[in-house]
Structures are given as C-alpha cells and as structure tokens.
XYZ file of C-alpha atoms in Angstrom:
306
model
C 173.036 97.930 168.886
C 170.649 95.485 167.249
C 171.537 94.092 163.795
C 168.986 95.612 161.391
C 170.076 93.826 158.213
C 167.883 90.744 158.752
C 164.913 92.986 159.469
C 165.706 95.043 156.382
C 165.894 91.865 154.304
C 162.558 90.687 155.613
C 161.055 94.090 154.881
C 162.411 94.136 151.343
C 161.147 90.595 150.699
C 157.728 91.536 151.995
C 157.615 94.565 149.719
C 158.621 92.413 146.742
C 155.909 89.866 147.543
C 153.347 92.638 148.020
C 154.306 94.295 144.752
C 154.087 90.997 142.947
C 150.688 90.314 144.491
C 149.567 93.810 143.567
C 150.743 93.290 140.008
C 148.924 89.970 139.833
C 145.786 91.619 141.240
C 146.032 94.440 138.714
C 146.497 91.929 135.913
C 143.550 89.936 137.197
C 141.367 93.049 137.378
C 142.390 94.009 133.851
C 141.634 90.502 132.627
C 138.274 90.471 134.438
C 137.378 93.873 133.007
C 138.234 92.636 129.512
C 136.168 89.486 130.041
C 133.110 91.397 131.194
C 133.476 93.888 128.349
C 133.574 91.036 125.830
C 130.672 89.253 127.534
C 128.642 92.450 127.561
C 129.217 92.967 123.852
C 128.229 89.350 123.143
C 125.094 89.641 125.264
C 124.234 92.888 123.508
C 124.682 91.243 120.109
C 122.605 88.180 120.968
C 119.032 88.039 119.713
C 116.254 88.479 122.194
C 114.666 85.338 123.646
C 112.457 83.686 121.047
C 113.788 85.691 118.096
C 116.111 82.948 116.851
C 113.348 80.336 116.975
C 111.029 82.793 115.289
C 113.490 83.617 112.498
C 113.934 79.992 111.444
C 110.169 79.781 110.906
C 110.150 82.665 108.402
C 109.564 81.517 104.814
C 110.220 84.951 103.272
C 110.012 88.618 104.200
C 109.785 91.891 102.293
C 110.389 95.427 103.550
C 109.663 97.212 100.226
C 112.787 99.356 100.409
C 113.053 99.393 96.606
C 111.110 98.257 93.551
C 113.267 95.217 92.671
C 110.713 92.697 93.936
C 111.397 90.413 90.956
C 115.003 90.140 92.087
C 113.778 88.842 95.439
C 111.557 86.042 94.140
C 108.281 87.874 93.431
C 106.562 87.283 90.082
C 103.456 88.101 88.025
C 103.871 91.847 88.660
C 105.409 94.536 86.450
C 105.377 97.819 88.398
C 105.870 98.757 92.015
C 105.562 102.225 93.486
C 107.793 102.627 96.528
C 107.141 105.721 98.644
C 108.293 107.114 101.972
C 106.531 107.538 105.314
C 107.004 103.803 105.878
C 106.072 101.770 108.925
C 109.788 100.946 109.240
C 112.838 101.660 107.109
C 112.730 104.065 104.187
C 110.099 102.631 101.843
C 106.676 101.016 101.594
C 104.466 99.804 98.730
C 101.647 102.035 97.498
C 98.428 101.010 95.742
C 96.100 103.672 94.388
C 92.596 104.028 92.968
C 92.676 107.462 91.252
C 88.908 107.652 90.693
C 85.753 105.608 91.215
C 85.944 103.932 87.833
C 89.598 102.885 87.803
C 91.139 99.624 88.825
C 94.074 99.622 91.185
C 97.120 101.547 89.953
C 100.565 102.539 91.141
C 101.634 98.971 91.890
C 100.791 95.619 90.320
C 99.263 92.603 91.988
C 102.151 90.252 92.686
C 102.859 86.701 93.869
C 105.490 84.800 95.804
C 105.987 81.016 96.040
C 107.330 79.448 99.214
C 108.143 76.026 100.613
C 104.933 73.938 100.912
C 103.576 73.764 104.457
C 100.353 72.713 106.198
C 100.411 75.820 108.415
C 101.118 79.370 107.377
C 101.234 82.789 108.998
C 101.512 86.340 107.763
C 102.427 89.681 109.257
C 102.232 93.011 107.472
C 101.635 96.669 108.233
C 98.689 98.372 106.535
C 97.786 102.039 106.267
C 94.625 103.365 104.608
C 94.387 106.883 103.214
C 92.548 109.592 105.131
C 88.794 109.381 104.606
C 89.024 105.783 103.390
C 85.667 104.473 102.197
C 84.321 100.913 102.203
C 82.331 99.115 99.529
C 78.951 99.479 101.233
C 78.562 95.707 100.950
C 79.655 92.809 103.141
C 82.562 92.115 100.792
C 85.560 93.838 99.211
C 88.187 95.109 99.056
C 90.271 91.992 98.594
C 93.878 92.407 99.641
C 96.122 89.393 100.423
C 95.657 85.675 99.767
C 97.170 82.235 100.176
C 96.750 79.435 97.610
C 97.853 75.817 97.706
C 99.789 73.142 95.853
C 96.491 71.938 94.339
C 96.586 74.876 91.897
C 99.265 76.214 89.567
C 101.517 79.187 90.271
C 99.392 81.272 87.872
C 95.935 80.288 89.114
C 93.463 83.042 89.939
C 92.221 83.407 93.516
C 88.490 83.507 92.813
C 87.842 79.855 91.864
C 90.441 77.528 93.312
C 90.625 74.349 95.360
C 91.333 76.602 98.354
C 92.015 80.318 98.654
C 92.476 82.097 101.967
C 91.828 85.822 102.379
C 93.296 88.345 104.817
C 91.644 91.723 104.316
C 89.797 94.645 105.921
C 86.066 94.666 105.164
C 83.789 97.356 106.543
C 86.514 98.252 109.025
C 86.764 94.764 110.499
C 89.592 92.309 109.975
C 88.313 89.451 107.838
C 89.924 86.050 107.424
C 88.031 83.944 104.902
C 88.231 80.845 102.709
C 86.605 79.641 99.462
C 86.933 76.452 97.422
C 84.634 77.012 94.435
C 86.625 74.651 92.228
C 85.654 71.721 94.438
C 81.976 71.771 93.487
C 82.386 68.647 91.322
C 84.836 66.716 93.514
C 83.655 63.530 95.318
C 83.270 65.268 98.698
C 82.231 68.605 97.268
C 82.622 72.048 98.776
C 84.035 72.578 102.244
C 83.462 76.355 102.437
C 79.715 76.460 102.180
C 77.250 76.264 99.278
C 77.525 78.304 96.122
C 75.711 81.640 96.264
C 75.564 83.322 92.884
C 78.495 81.258 91.682
C 80.654 81.912 94.755
C 81.075 80.391 98.156
C 83.024 81.211 101.253
C 83.235 81.194 105.032
C 84.049 84.414 106.860
C 85.891 84.793 110.135
C 85.576 88.461 111.104
C 86.769 90.432 114.101
C 83.948 91.381 116.430
C 84.843 95.077 116.422
C 85.537 97.659 113.736
C 89.315 98.113 113.872
C 90.363 100.175 110.855
C 89.140 103.636 111.772
C 92.035 105.992 110.925
C 94.914 106.650 108.554
C 97.693 105.275 110.758
C 99.888 102.187 110.343
C 98.413 99.047 111.887
C 99.912 95.578 112.241
C 97.824 92.780 110.688
C 98.599 89.150 111.472
C 96.956 85.868 110.548
C 97.654 82.174 111.088
C 96.044 79.209 109.324
C 96.519 75.492 109.830
C 94.972 72.814 107.630
C 92.690 70.337 109.340
C 93.825 66.716 109.555
C 92.029 63.903 107.730
C 90.379 60.721 108.971
C 91.164 58.321 106.144
C 89.627 55.306 107.893
C 86.231 56.999 107.876
C 86.902 59.065 104.745
C 86.154 62.397 106.358
C 87.754 65.651 107.468
C 88.552 66.317 111.097
C 87.256 69.616 112.445
C 90.578 70.805 113.835
C 91.807 73.403 111.355
C 92.852 76.727 112.870
C 92.164 80.332 111.869
C 93.570 83.161 114.006
C 93.969 86.889 113.456
C 95.642 89.723 115.357
C 95.342 93.493 115.088
C 98.187 95.536 116.558
C 99.215 92.493 118.573
C 95.755 91.753 119.989
C 93.985 88.485 119.165
C 90.718 89.432 117.441
C 89.834 86.236 115.527
C 90.169 82.661 116.752
C 88.577 79.447 115.497
C 90.060 76.015 116.200
C 87.334 73.801 114.692
C 87.657 74.737 111.034
C 87.545 72.478 107.972
C 89.682 73.775 105.100
C 90.061 70.574 103.030
C 88.504 67.157 102.498
C 90.003 63.735 101.872
C 89.887 64.608 98.173
C 93.117 66.540 98.802
C 95.330 64.533 101.160
C 98.512 66.208 99.877
C 97.280 69.788 99.930
C 99.726 72.338 101.358
C 100.031 76.108 101.282
C 102.719 77.286 98.852
C 101.706 80.593 97.282
C 101.104 84.138 98.499
C 99.191 86.594 96.325
C 98.844 90.310 97.044
C 96.087 91.787 94.897
C 94.120 94.786 96.242
C 90.769 94.866 94.454
C 87.379 96.566 94.547
C 84.648 95.002 92.432
C 82.992 97.128 89.709
C 80.846 99.878 91.210
C 82.057 99.242 94.773
C 84.852 101.817 94.994
C 83.378 104.804 96.895
C 85.961 107.417 95.798
C 89.638 107.906 94.993
C 91.879 106.502 97.712
C 95.172 104.774 98.476
C 96.602 102.111 100.735
C 100.139 101.254 101.758
C 101.731 97.948 102.801
C 105.034 97.480 104.596
C 107.157 94.980 106.552
C 105.475 91.856 105.201
C 106.617 88.430 106.371
C 105.274 84.913 105.799
C 106.189 81.969 108.008
C 104.969 78.785 109.621
C 104.395 80.223 113.108
C 103.035 83.494 114.397
C 105.549 86.218 113.501
C 104.391 89.026 115.865
C 104.658 92.815 115.433
C 107.966 94.588 115.068
C 109.695 95.714 118.241
C 108.570 99.258 119.168
C 112.043 100.704 118.631
C 112.294 99.427 115.054
C-alpha cells in the first residue's frame, strides 16, 4: 500500500501556501480599495482646473450675505439693505428709488480699496426690477467705478485723473472712462474734449442686453496702456473688455487711459454708487447686486451649480 504521509504533507503545505497567498491578496485588495477611496476623496476635494490660479488673482470679493460690509473693508457707506432672492447664497444688496424725485435709497454708495495694480477686473451679478426704465438719454444710470492712486480714497468719481465706469445704459453694457481733472496737465485730457464741463469715451455693447428682470452676470477687464518715455507719449495698447452672461460683448485693445503725466498711476479703488441725474429717473424702481469680485484677471461667472 503506498505511503500517503508525504503526499498529505505536500497537500497541507500547498494549502498553507495558498491560504497565505489568499490572505496577502485580500490584504492587498483591502489596501488598494483604501488607496483608491482616499485618492477619490482627494480628487473630489481638489479645485477644478484653473480655479486655483484664478483665486490667487482675486483682490477682494463680496457675497452680501449680511450688512457688515464695514467689517470686511468697505468704507464711506452707512446703511446696507440685504434681501433674499439672491443670485447665490442667501442675500444680495438692494438699491431703491422710491419715486421719480428721490435719490437712491435702501443702501448707501460704498467704496473698497485694494492693492494697486495696472490691470483690474470685476465680476458681479445684476438684476433690475420688473418694468425697469432708462434715462431717455445716452447716459445714466451710473453704477460701479474704478479710481486710481492719483486721487485720494475720498475723491468723487465725476472729476478725477481717471475714473472707469461699468454700467447698463439704455439696455446696453457700457464701459467708459473720463479724466476731467487732467484738463490743465501738460499732456491734457486723454478721454476726449470737454463737453459741457465733462468728457468721456464710451465702449458699449453692440446689442441691447438688459431686457428682463432676471439675474445677469456682468464682467469687465481694464489694463492701463504703457508709456513711451523716450518720445514722451502714450502707447495705444490699453485694454477694455466686457462680458455679459459669459459672452464677450465689448473688446478694445488700442485704448489710451493715461499719459506720461502719470507714470505711476495704478488702479486701487472700487466705488459702487448707483445714480440717476436729476430729472432722469423715469419712475420708482430697484436694482440688486450680488456675488461681486475684483481681481487682476478675468474672474468668470459662477459655476452653474452654485
């Protein structure tokens, strides 16, 4: 009769090896599953491509979730009306004209300083009340502005060394600039001649864009032109761009915004000041602003799921 003990020993050894291998495989599978779970959570937590680079270019942002704007660096404003039905989050800022004769109420004009820069961008959401009416003229309402280091933190927007405008006029998106205060400087005005005490260059969208009472994303980007000091002149390479709901509607890349009189000029102040001139308000109406951000590069609309 054959001796089965050696065969039994071989069988037992094989089973032990197989069990050990199976255990190692199970451990490996468990480790691999844990690794992929961790990796998946990390990938899910990572920002989307471009977001990190975009975030570092933000100078400040404001979601208007509450009225403590002063606690977040805003100044020159005393009251802020935060209401619901926001573009994102819980709150947005409301401005109101209660009748044809009143100035803006509900919220104050307000300012924010930021780090000086030779290029600046803005993104905000704007909603106009149902039946919104325009001024009937090719100007007003004013809405948002940028000023520069050549004026003080309290300077008014209407007569400065350079003020930029981002506003809806007659339903179009208008980007504009004036430099009335430069009328007596060596190189004079860069934004056209004075007309009735004012000057300005307008960069309007071709089409009427503001036609309803829904939230719309407004974006603008400005870059100061460079200067040719050897020939004592401005280079025509300043940039003005505007977007409406993510679509480019204004683009000029040959703009002059400053002369060699202001070699150190930089943008450093944002001013939000909705305004209709006397007699130009058609009737009582409101507007709302939300999700405002200022940076040095284009900021882009919020993601659709936000």
